[in-house]
Amino acid sequence: MVKEKVSVKKESFKLSKKIVIIAVLILVVGISATYMKFRLHALPDIDGIECNQMEQAVFHIHAHLDVYVDGQHRTVPEFIGIIPNTCFYWLHTHDPTGIIHIEAPQYKTFTLGQFLDVWSKSFENSGIPTGTPKSYVNGKEFTGDFREIQLNAHDEIVLVYGLPPDSIPISFDFPQNL
Ligand SMILES: [Zn+2]
Ligand SMILES: [Zn+2]
């Protein structure tokens, strides 16, 4: 009988040790979640575009941008709006093809101006040409402020600074999964 009592005590000691370990684990997870949240807000929004830790999937479309300076094609760099180990702005690029990824937690209209602002703030030396370009959407000249061009699914947007190229692209051949 006495032996049994001792083993019961041992069992409950083991149990409380387990509870302490679980409590510590919960605390650690809680603290790191708070830290992540803090980091999430460490980067300010750009024109209302948030930088989230995860890529957003509710609203996910793609547009394409071509930039020409005096007839020469300029590369739109990869990783615009992607801050390493930190966050993804809702407007970003994954590669240097000129494809703009619009990945937001809700359906919303975004503009080229917002993308250009994310671009200029994602890089020390963004390489965005200065001045007012001529602009085209799907081959048609856009007569308003080029910054107001809306980013719609599969739009082909062209900015022409200075002398024009030989021809203005009217569409882009998007990969099938985009
Ligand atoms: Zn993405
Ligand atoms: Zn995408």
Short mmCIF file of N, CA and C and ligand atoms in Angstrom, two decimals:
data_model
loop_
_atom_site.label_atom_id
_atom_site.label_comp_id
_atom_site.label_asym_id
_atom_site.label_seq_id
_atom_site.Cartn_x
_atom_site.Cartn_y
_atom_site.Cartn_z
N MET A 1 0.83 -1.21 0.00
CA MET A 1 0.00 0.00 0.00
C MET A 1 0.87 1.27 0.00
N VAL A 2 1.88 1.25 0.89
CA VAL A 2 2.76 2.44 1.00
C VAL A 2 3.49 2.66 -0.33
N LYS A 3 3.95 1.59 -0.88
CA LYS A 3 4.68 1.67 -2.15
C LYS A 3 3.81 2.33 -3.22
N GLU A 4 2.55 1.92 -3.21
CA GLU A 4 1.62 2.44 -4.21
C GLU A 4 1.49 3.97 -4.11
N LYS A 5 1.38 4.42 -2.84
CA LYS A 5 1.22 5.86 -2.59
C LYS A 5 2.40 6.65 -3.19
N VAL A 6 3.60 6.08 -2.91
CA VAL A 6 4.80 6.76 -3.42
C VAL A 6 4.76 6.88 -4.93
N SER A 7 4.35 5.76 -5.59
CA SER A 7 4.36 5.82 -7.05
C SER A 7 3.31 6.79 -7.57
N VAL A 8 2.20 6.94 -6.85
CA VAL A 8 1.18 7.92 -7.26
C VAL A 8 1.76 9.33 -7.18
N LYS A 9 2.49 9.58 -6.07
CA LYS A 9 3.13 10.90 -5.91
C LYS A 9 4.08 11.18 -7.06
N LYS A 10 4.88 10.14 -7.40
CA LYS A 10 5.85 10.28 -8.49
C LYS A 10 5.13 10.63 -9.80
N GLU A 11 3.99 9.92 -10.00
CA GLU A 11 3.22 10.14 -11.23
C GLU A 11 2.76 11.59 -11.31
N SER A 12 2.23 12.11 -10.17
CA SER A 12 1.69 13.47 -10.21
C SER A 12 2.82 14.49 -10.36
N PHE A 13 4.01 14.12 -9.83
CA PHE A 13 5.16 15.01 -10.01
C PHE A 13 5.53 15.07 -11.50
N LYS A 14 5.52 13.87 -12.11
CA LYS A 14 5.81 13.81 -13.56
C LYS A 14 4.82 14.65 -14.35
N LEU A 15 3.53 14.55 -13.92
CA LEU A 15 2.45 15.25 -14.62
C LEU A 15 2.66 16.77 -14.51
N SER A 16 2.99 17.21 -13.27
CA SER A 16 3.14 18.66 -13.10
C SER A 16 4.38 19.15 -13.86
N LYS A 17 5.38 18.31 -13.98
CA LYS A 17 6.56 18.67 -14.76
C LYS A 17 6.16 18.87 -16.23
N LYS A 18 5.29 17.95 -16.69
CA LYS A 18 4.78 18.03 -18.06
C LYS A 18 4.04 19.37 -18.27
N ILE A 19 3.20 19.69 -17.27
CA ILE A 19 2.41 20.92 -17.37
C ILE A 19 3.33 22.15 -17.44
N VAL A 20 4.38 22.12 -16.64
CA VAL A 20 5.33 23.25 -16.65
C VAL A 20 5.98 23.37 -18.03
N ILE A 21 6.38 22.22 -18.59
CA ILE A 21 7.02 22.25 -19.92
C ILE A 21 6.06 22.81 -20.96
N ILE A 22 4.80 22.35 -20.89
CA ILE A 22 3.79 22.84 -21.85
C ILE A 22 3.57 24.34 -21.68
N ALA A 23 3.51 24.78 -20.42
CA ALA A 23 3.29 26.20 -20.15
C ALA A 23 4.44 27.04 -20.71
N VAL A 24 5.66 26.53 -20.53
CA VAL A 24 6.83 27.26 -21.05
C VAL A 24 6.76 27.33 -22.57
N LEU A 25 6.38 26.20 -23.19
CA LEU A 25 6.27 26.17 -24.65
C LEU A 25 5.26 27.20 -25.14
N ILE A 26 4.10 27.24 -24.46
CA ILE A 26 3.04 28.19 -24.86
C ILE A 26 3.58 29.62 -24.74
N LEU A 27 4.32 29.87 -23.69
CA LEU A 27 4.88 31.20 -23.45
C LEU A 27 5.85 31.58 -24.58
N VAL A 28 6.71 30.61 -24.94
CA VAL A 28 7.70 30.87 -25.99
C VAL A 28 7.00 31.17 -27.31
N VAL A 29 5.99 30.34 -27.64
CA VAL A 29 5.25 30.55 -28.89
C VAL A 29 4.56 31.92 -28.86
N GLY A 30 3.98 32.24 -27.72
CA GLY A 30 3.27 33.52 -27.58
C GLY A 30 4.21 34.70 -27.77
N ILE A 31 5.38 34.60 -27.15
CA ILE A 31 6.35 35.71 -27.25
C ILE A 31 6.83 35.85 -28.69
N SER A 32 7.12 34.71 -29.36
CA SER A 32 7.61 34.86 -30.73
C SER A 32 6.52 35.34 -31.67
N ALA A 33 5.25 34.97 -31.40
CA ALA A 33 4.15 35.47 -32.23
C ALA A 33 4.03 36.99 -32.07
N THR A 34 4.17 37.46 -30.83
CA THR A 34 4.11 38.90 -30.58
C THR A 34 5.27 39.60 -31.28
N TYR A 35 6.44 38.96 -31.24
CA TYR A 35 7.62 39.53 -31.88
C TYR A 35 7.40 39.63 -33.39
N MET A 36 6.84 38.54 -33.99
CA MET A 36 6.56 38.54 -35.43
C MET A 36 5.59 39.65 -35.78
N LYS A 37 4.58 39.80 -34.94
CA LYS A 37 3.57 40.84 -35.19
C LYS A 37 4.25 42.20 -35.16
N PHE A 38 5.14 42.35 -34.20
CA PHE A 38 5.86 43.62 -34.08
C PHE A 38 6.65 43.87 -35.35
N ARG A 39 7.35 42.81 -35.82
CA ARG A 39 8.13 42.94 -37.03
C ARG A 39 7.25 43.26 -38.23
N LEU A 40 6.06 42.66 -38.24
CA LEU A 40 5.11 42.88 -39.33
C LEU A 40 4.79 44.36 -39.47
N HIS A 41 4.71 45.01 -38.32
CA HIS A 41 4.35 46.42 -38.34
C HIS A 41 5.58 47.31 -38.33
N ALA A 42 6.77 46.66 -38.35
CA ALA A 42 8.00 47.44 -38.35
C ALA A 42 8.16 48.19 -39.67
N LEU A 43 7.55 47.65 -40.76
CA LEU A 43 7.63 48.33 -42.03
C LEU A 43 6.34 49.10 -42.28
N PRO A 44 6.47 50.36 -42.59
CA PRO A 44 5.26 51.16 -42.81
C PRO A 44 4.55 50.78 -44.11
N ASP A 45 3.24 51.00 -44.17
CA ASP A 45 2.50 50.82 -45.42
C ASP A 45 3.05 51.81 -46.46
N ILE A 46 2.90 51.46 -47.72
CA ILE A 46 3.26 52.39 -48.80
C ILE A 46 1.98 52.66 -49.59
N ASP A 47 1.49 53.88 -49.55
CA ASP A 47 0.25 54.23 -50.27
C ASP A 47 -0.90 53.28 -49.89
N GLY A 48 -0.96 52.88 -48.64
CA GLY A 48 -2.02 51.96 -48.22
C GLY A 48 -1.74 50.50 -48.54
N ILE A 49 -0.58 50.23 -49.13
CA ILE A 49 -0.19 48.85 -49.44
C ILE A 49 0.55 48.29 -48.23
N GLU A 50 -0.01 47.25 -47.62
CA GLU A 50 0.63 46.66 -46.44
C GLU A 50 1.71 45.67 -46.85
N CYS A 51 2.64 45.47 -45.94
CA CYS A 51 3.67 44.46 -46.12
C CYS A 51 3.35 43.35 -45.12
N ASN A 52 2.84 42.22 -45.64
CA ASN A 52 2.43 41.12 -44.76
C ASN A 52 3.45 40.00 -44.78
N GLN A 53 3.49 39.29 -43.67
CA GLN A 53 4.46 38.20 -43.51
C GLN A 53 4.20 37.08 -44.52
N MET A 54 2.90 36.87 -44.82
CA MET A 54 2.52 35.81 -45.76
C MET A 54 2.05 36.45 -47.06
N GLU A 55 2.21 35.71 -48.18
CA GLU A 55 1.62 36.17 -49.42
C GLU A 55 0.12 36.04 -49.31
N GLN A 56 -0.61 36.97 -49.88
CA GLN A 56 -2.06 36.99 -49.78
C GLN A 56 -2.66 36.30 -51.01
N ALA A 57 -3.79 35.60 -50.80
CA ALA A 57 -4.33 34.80 -51.91
C ALA A 57 -5.77 35.13 -52.26
N VAL A 58 -6.45 35.96 -51.46
CA VAL A 58 -7.87 36.24 -51.72
C VAL A 58 -8.03 36.93 -53.08
N PHE A 59 -7.24 37.95 -53.29
CA PHE A 59 -7.27 38.69 -54.55
C PHE A 59 -5.89 38.53 -55.17
N HIS A 60 -5.81 37.78 -56.28
CA HIS A 60 -4.51 37.47 -56.86
C HIS A 60 -4.59 37.55 -58.37
N ILE A 61 -4.11 38.65 -58.92
CA ILE A 61 -4.09 38.83 -60.38
C ILE A 61 -2.69 39.29 -60.80
N HIS A 62 -2.50 39.35 -62.11
CA HIS A 62 -1.19 39.76 -62.63
C HIS A 62 -1.35 40.72 -63.80
N ALA A 63 -0.50 41.72 -63.81
CA ALA A 63 -0.43 42.64 -64.95
C ALA A 63 1.04 42.63 -65.41
N HIS A 64 1.29 43.23 -66.58
CA HIS A 64 2.67 43.24 -67.08
C HIS A 64 3.10 44.66 -67.43
N LEU A 65 4.33 44.97 -67.07
CA LEU A 65 4.85 46.32 -67.31
C LEU A 65 6.10 46.28 -68.17
N ASP A 66 6.10 47.09 -69.24
CA ASP A 66 7.30 47.30 -70.06
C ASP A 66 7.71 48.76 -69.92
N VAL A 67 9.00 48.98 -69.70
CA VAL A 67 9.52 50.34 -69.58
C VAL A 67 10.56 50.56 -70.68
N TYR A 68 10.40 51.67 -71.42
CA TYR A 68 11.38 52.03 -72.45
C TYR A 68 11.95 53.41 -72.15
N VAL A 69 13.27 53.54 -72.30
CA VAL A 69 13.91 54.85 -72.19
C VAL A 69 14.66 55.10 -73.48
N ASP A 70 14.26 56.14 -74.21
CA ASP A 70 14.86 56.45 -75.52
C ASP A 70 14.95 55.21 -76.42
N GLY A 71 13.86 54.47 -76.45
CA GLY A 71 13.75 53.32 -77.35
C GLY A 71 14.34 52.03 -76.80
N GLN A 72 15.09 52.13 -75.69
CA GLN A 72 15.72 50.93 -75.12
C GLN A 72 14.83 50.33 -74.04
N HIS A 73 14.70 49.00 -74.07
CA HIS A 73 13.88 48.32 -73.06
C HIS A 73 14.64 48.28 -71.73
N ARG A 74 13.96 48.63 -70.66
CA ARG A 74 14.57 48.59 -69.32
C ARG A 74 13.94 47.45 -68.52
N THR A 75 14.78 46.72 -67.80
CA THR A 75 14.27 45.59 -67.01
C THR A 75 13.57 46.11 -65.76
N VAL A 76 12.38 45.56 -65.51
CA VAL A 76 11.72 45.80 -64.22
C VAL A 76 12.32 44.75 -63.27
N PRO A 77 13.02 45.18 -62.22
CA PRO A 77 13.76 44.19 -61.41
C PRO A 77 12.90 43.18 -60.68
N GLU A 78 13.52 42.04 -60.33
CA GLU A 78 12.81 41.06 -59.50
C GLU A 78 12.84 41.52 -58.04
N PHE A 79 11.90 40.99 -57.29
CA PHE A 79 11.81 41.23 -55.83
C PHE A 79 11.47 42.67 -55.46
N ILE A 80 10.81 43.37 -56.39
CA ILE A 80 10.23 44.65 -55.97
C ILE A 80 9.18 44.31 -54.92
N GLY A 81 9.19 44.97 -53.79
CA GLY A 81 8.16 44.78 -52.78
C GLY A 81 8.28 43.50 -51.96
N ILE A 82 9.38 42.75 -52.13
CA ILE A 82 9.60 41.56 -51.30
C ILE A 82 10.81 41.84 -50.42
N ILE A 83 10.55 41.94 -49.12
CA ILE A 83 11.61 42.29 -48.17
C ILE A 83 12.10 40.98 -47.55
N PRO A 84 13.35 40.58 -47.82
CA PRO A 84 13.84 39.26 -47.39
C PRO A 84 13.61 38.97 -45.91
N ASN A 85 13.08 37.79 -45.61
CA ASN A 85 12.82 37.32 -44.25
C ASN A 85 11.88 38.23 -43.47
N THR A 86 11.17 39.10 -44.16
CA THR A 86 10.33 40.05 -43.43
C THR A 86 8.90 40.04 -43.93
N CYS A 87 8.68 40.50 -45.16
CA CYS A 87 7.30 40.60 -45.61
C CYS A 87 7.18 40.82 -47.11
N PHE A 88 5.93 40.68 -47.57
CA PHE A 88 5.58 40.88 -48.98
C PHE A 88 4.60 42.05 -49.07
N TYR A 89 4.93 43.06 -49.82
CA TYR A 89 3.92 44.08 -50.13
C TYR A 89 2.91 43.47 -51.09
N TRP A 90 1.67 43.97 -51.03
CA TRP A 90 0.61 43.39 -51.88
C TRP A 90 0.94 43.49 -53.36
N LEU A 91 1.76 44.48 -53.73
CA LEU A 91 2.20 44.61 -55.13
C LEU A 91 3.67 44.26 -55.16
N HIS A 92 4.04 43.22 -55.92
CA HIS A 92 5.45 42.83 -55.95
C HIS A 92 5.80 42.10 -57.25
N THR A 93 7.11 41.87 -57.42
CA THR A 93 7.58 41.07 -58.57
C THR A 93 8.38 39.88 -58.02
N HIS A 94 8.23 38.73 -58.70
CA HIS A 94 8.98 37.54 -58.30
C HIS A 94 10.18 37.29 -59.21
N ASP A 95 10.19 37.96 -60.36
CA ASP A 95 11.26 37.73 -61.35
C ASP A 95 11.41 38.99 -62.20
N PRO A 96 12.43 39.00 -63.09
CA PRO A 96 12.64 40.22 -63.88
C PRO A 96 11.88 40.24 -65.20
N THR A 97 10.71 39.56 -65.29
CA THR A 97 9.96 39.50 -66.54
C THR A 97 9.05 40.71 -66.76
N GLY A 98 8.88 41.53 -65.73
CA GLY A 98 7.95 42.65 -65.84
C GLY A 98 6.55 42.31 -65.34
N ILE A 99 6.36 41.05 -64.91
CA ILE A 99 5.04 40.67 -64.39
C ILE A 99 4.87 41.26 -62.98
N ILE A 100 3.78 42.01 -62.81
CA ILE A 100 3.45 42.58 -61.49
C ILE A 100 2.47 41.63 -60.83
N HIS A 101 2.81 41.16 -59.64
CA HIS A 101 1.88 40.32 -58.88
C HIS A 101 1.07 41.20 -57.96
N ILE A 102 -0.25 41.09 -58.07
CA ILE A 102 -1.16 41.81 -57.19
C ILE A 102 -1.76 40.75 -56.27
N GLU A 103 -1.35 40.73 -55.02
CA GLU A 103 -1.76 39.67 -54.08
C GLU A 103 -2.19 40.34 -52.79
N ALA A 104 -3.53 40.46 -52.64
CA ALA A 104 -4.06 41.25 -51.53
C ALA A 104 -5.12 40.45 -50.76
N PRO A 105 -5.35 40.82 -49.51
CA PRO A 105 -6.34 40.08 -48.71
C PRO A 105 -7.78 40.44 -49.07
N GLN A 106 -7.99 41.43 -49.94
CA GLN A 106 -9.35 41.73 -50.39
C GLN A 106 -9.33 42.30 -51.81
N TYR A 107 -10.48 42.20 -52.48
CA TYR A 107 -10.61 42.76 -53.83
C TYR A 107 -10.50 44.27 -53.72
N LYS A 108 -9.66 44.84 -54.54
CA LYS A 108 -9.39 46.26 -54.44
C LYS A 108 -8.81 46.72 -55.77
N THR A 109 -8.99 48.01 -56.08
CA THR A 109 -8.36 48.54 -57.28
C THR A 109 -7.00 49.12 -56.90
N PHE A 110 -5.97 48.65 -57.58
CA PHE A 110 -4.63 49.18 -57.34
C PHE A 110 -4.17 49.91 -58.60
N THR A 111 -3.26 50.86 -58.39
CA THR A 111 -2.80 51.68 -59.52
C THR A 111 -1.31 51.49 -59.76
N LEU A 112 -0.90 51.87 -60.98
CA LEU A 112 0.51 51.82 -61.34
C LEU A 112 1.32 52.71 -60.40
N GLY A 113 0.74 53.85 -60.01
CA GLY A 113 1.45 54.77 -59.10
C GLY A 113 1.80 54.08 -57.78
N GLN A 114 0.87 53.28 -57.28
CA GLN A 114 1.15 52.56 -56.03
C GLN A 114 2.31 51.58 -56.24
N PHE A 115 2.28 50.87 -57.39
CA PHE A 115 3.37 49.93 -57.67
C PHE A 115 4.71 50.66 -57.78
N LEU A 116 4.71 51.81 -58.48
CA LEU A 116 5.96 52.56 -58.65
C LEU A 116 6.48 53.05 -57.30
N ASP A 117 5.56 53.38 -56.38
CA ASP A 117 6.00 53.82 -55.05
C ASP A 117 6.61 52.67 -54.26
N VAL A 118 6.01 51.47 -54.37
CA VAL A 118 6.60 50.30 -53.71
C VAL A 118 7.99 50.04 -54.32
N TRP A 119 8.05 50.13 -55.65
CA TRP A 119 9.33 49.93 -56.35
C TRP A 119 10.38 50.91 -55.82
N SER A 120 10.05 52.18 -55.79
CA SER A 120 11.07 53.18 -55.42
C SER A 120 11.49 53.03 -53.96
N LYS A 121 10.60 52.44 -53.13
CA LYS A 121 10.96 52.30 -51.71
C LYS A 121 11.52 50.92 -51.37
N SER A 122 11.48 49.98 -52.34
CA SER A 122 12.04 48.65 -52.09
C SER A 122 13.53 48.60 -52.37
N PHE A 123 14.02 49.57 -53.10
CA PHE A 123 15.42 49.54 -53.53
C PHE A 123 16.12 50.84 -53.17
N GLU A 124 17.39 50.73 -52.82
CA GLU A 124 18.19 51.93 -52.54
C GLU A 124 18.25 52.79 -53.80
N ASN A 125 18.60 52.12 -54.91
CA ASN A 125 18.71 52.83 -56.18
C ASN A 125 17.75 52.16 -57.15
N SER A 126 16.52 52.64 -57.18
CA SER A 126 15.46 51.91 -57.88
C SER A 126 15.67 51.87 -59.39
N GLY A 127 16.31 52.89 -59.94
CA GLY A 127 16.50 52.93 -61.39
C GLY A 127 15.24 53.31 -62.15
N ILE A 128 14.20 53.76 -61.44
CA ILE A 128 13.00 54.22 -62.15
C ILE A 128 13.35 55.52 -62.86
N PRO A 129 13.07 55.57 -64.18
CA PRO A 129 13.38 56.81 -64.89
C PRO A 129 12.56 57.97 -64.32
N THR A 130 13.12 59.15 -64.41
CA THR A 130 12.38 60.32 -63.94
C THR A 130 11.69 60.99 -65.13
N GLY A 131 10.77 61.84 -64.84
CA GLY A 131 10.05 62.54 -65.89
C GLY A 131 8.68 61.92 -66.13
N THR A 132 7.94 62.52 -67.03
CA THR A 132 6.60 62.02 -67.32
C THR A 132 6.62 61.21 -68.60
N PRO A 133 6.32 59.93 -68.52
CA PRO A 133 6.36 59.09 -69.72
C PRO A 133 5.06 59.19 -70.51
N LYS A 134 5.11 58.76 -71.76
CA LYS A 134 3.88 58.44 -72.48
C LYS A 134 3.47 57.07 -71.99
N SER A 135 2.18 56.81 -71.88
CA SER A 135 1.79 55.51 -71.34
C SER A 135 0.74 54.86 -72.23
N TYR A 136 0.76 53.53 -72.23
CA TYR A 136 -0.15 52.74 -73.07
C TYR A 136 -0.69 51.57 -72.26
N VAL A 137 -1.96 51.26 -72.46
CA VAL A 137 -2.55 50.07 -71.83
C VAL A 137 -3.15 49.22 -72.93
N ASN A 138 -2.66 48.02 -73.06
CA ASN A 138 -3.10 47.08 -74.10
C ASN A 138 -3.06 47.72 -75.49
N GLY A 139 -1.99 48.49 -75.73
CA GLY A 139 -1.77 49.07 -77.05
C GLY A 139 -2.43 50.42 -77.27
N LYS A 140 -3.29 50.84 -76.33
CA LYS A 140 -3.95 52.14 -76.50
C LYS A 140 -3.28 53.19 -75.63
N GLU A 141 -3.07 54.39 -76.20
CA GLU A 141 -2.45 55.43 -75.39
C GLU A 141 -3.37 55.80 -74.24
N PHE A 142 -2.78 55.97 -73.07
CA PHE A 142 -3.53 56.38 -71.88
C PHE A 142 -3.31 57.88 -71.73
N THR A 143 -4.38 58.64 -71.76
CA THR A 143 -4.21 60.09 -71.83
C THR A 143 -4.18 60.76 -70.45
N GLY A 144 -4.61 60.07 -69.42
CA GLY A 144 -4.60 60.67 -68.08
C GLY A 144 -3.23 60.57 -67.44
N ASP A 145 -3.20 60.83 -66.14
CA ASP A 145 -1.97 60.71 -65.36
C ASP A 145 -1.57 59.22 -65.30
N PHE A 146 -0.37 58.92 -65.80
CA PHE A 146 0.04 57.50 -65.89
C PHE A 146 0.00 56.80 -64.54
N ARG A 147 0.15 57.57 -63.46
CA ARG A 147 0.11 56.95 -62.12
C ARG A 147 -1.27 56.40 -61.78
N GLU A 148 -2.28 56.90 -62.50
CA GLU A 148 -3.66 56.47 -62.22
C GLU A 148 -4.06 55.21 -62.99
N ILE A 149 -3.17 54.70 -63.83
CA ILE A 149 -3.49 53.47 -64.59
C ILE A 149 -3.82 52.35 -63.61
N GLN A 150 -4.99 51.72 -63.84
CA GLN A 150 -5.40 50.63 -62.95
C GLN A 150 -4.72 49.34 -63.35
N LEU A 151 -4.39 48.54 -62.34
CA LEU A 151 -3.77 47.24 -62.60
C LEU A 151 -4.86 46.18 -62.69
N ASN A 152 -5.24 45.85 -63.93
CA ASN A 152 -6.25 44.80 -64.15
C ASN A 152 -5.57 43.52 -64.60
N ALA A 153 -6.29 42.41 -64.42
CA ALA A 153 -5.72 41.11 -64.78
C ALA A 153 -5.29 41.10 -66.24
N HIS A 154 -4.04 40.72 -66.48
CA HIS A 154 -3.45 40.50 -67.80
C HIS A 154 -3.36 41.77 -68.65
N ASP A 155 -3.40 42.93 -67.99
CA ASP A 155 -3.14 44.16 -68.73
C ASP A 155 -1.68 44.23 -69.13
N GLU A 156 -1.45 44.80 -70.31
CA GLU A 156 -0.09 45.09 -70.75
C GLU A 156 0.09 46.61 -70.68
N ILE A 157 0.94 47.04 -69.74
CA ILE A 157 1.15 48.47 -69.51
C ILE A 157 2.54 48.85 -70.03
N VAL A 158 2.61 49.92 -70.79
CA VAL A 158 3.89 50.36 -71.36
C VAL A 158 4.15 51.81 -70.97
N LEU A 159 5.36 52.07 -70.46
CA LEU A 159 5.78 53.44 -70.17
C LEU A 159 6.93 53.79 -71.11
N VAL A 160 6.80 54.91 -71.79
CA VAL A 160 7.81 55.33 -72.76
C VAL A 160 8.38 56.68 -72.33
N TYR A 161 9.64 56.66 -71.93
CA TYR A 161 10.34 57.89 -71.55
C TYR A 161 11.21 58.31 -72.72
N GLY A 162 11.10 59.56 -73.13
CA GLY A 162 11.93 60.06 -74.23
C GLY A 162 11.51 59.46 -75.55
N LEU A 163 12.51 59.14 -76.40
CA LEU A 163 12.21 58.63 -77.73
C LEU A 163 11.50 57.27 -77.65
N PRO A 164 10.51 57.04 -78.52
CA PRO A 164 9.74 55.79 -78.45
C PRO A 164 10.49 54.60 -79.05
N PRO A 165 10.10 53.39 -78.67
CA PRO A 165 10.66 52.19 -79.31
C PRO A 165 10.03 52.01 -80.69
N ASP A 166 10.52 51.05 -81.46
CA ASP A 166 9.99 50.80 -82.80
C ASP A 166 8.51 50.45 -82.76
N SER A 167 8.12 49.66 -81.76
CA SER A 167 6.70 49.31 -81.66
C SER A 167 6.31 49.20 -80.19
N ILE A 168 5.03 49.45 -79.93
CA ILE A 168 4.50 49.38 -78.57
C ILE A 168 3.82 48.03 -78.38
N PRO A 169 4.29 47.21 -77.41
CA PRO A 169 3.62 45.92 -77.20
C PRO A 169 2.15 46.12 -76.80
N ILE A 170 1.28 45.29 -77.36
CA ILE A 170 -0.15 45.44 -77.06
C ILE A 170 -0.66 44.36 -76.11
N SER A 171 0.14 43.31 -75.90
CA SER A 171 -0.28 42.25 -74.97
C SER A 171 0.96 41.53 -74.48
N PHE A 172 0.77 40.72 -73.44
CA PHE A 172 1.88 39.93 -72.92
C PHE A 172 1.44 38.48 -72.82
N ASP A 173 2.35 37.58 -73.18
CA ASP A 173 2.05 36.16 -73.15
C ASP A 173 2.31 35.64 -71.73
N PHE A 174 1.28 35.68 -70.87
CA PHE A 174 1.45 35.25 -69.48
C PHE A 174 1.60 33.73 -69.39
N PRO A 175 2.43 33.24 -68.47
CA PRO A 175 2.48 31.80 -68.24
C PRO A 175 1.09 31.30 -67.86
N GLN A 176 0.81 30.04 -68.16
CA GLN A 176 -0.55 29.50 -67.99
C GLN A 176 -1.09 29.59 -66.56
N ASN A 177 -0.19 29.49 -65.57
CA ASN A 177 -0.68 29.46 -64.19
C ASN A 177 -0.87 30.84 -63.59
N LEU A 178 -0.60 31.90 -64.38
CA LEU A 178 -0.74 33.25 -63.85
C LEU A 178 -1.96 33.96 -64.46
ZN ZN B 1 3.68 36.69 -54.90
ZN ZN B 2 1.16 36.10 -58.33
#
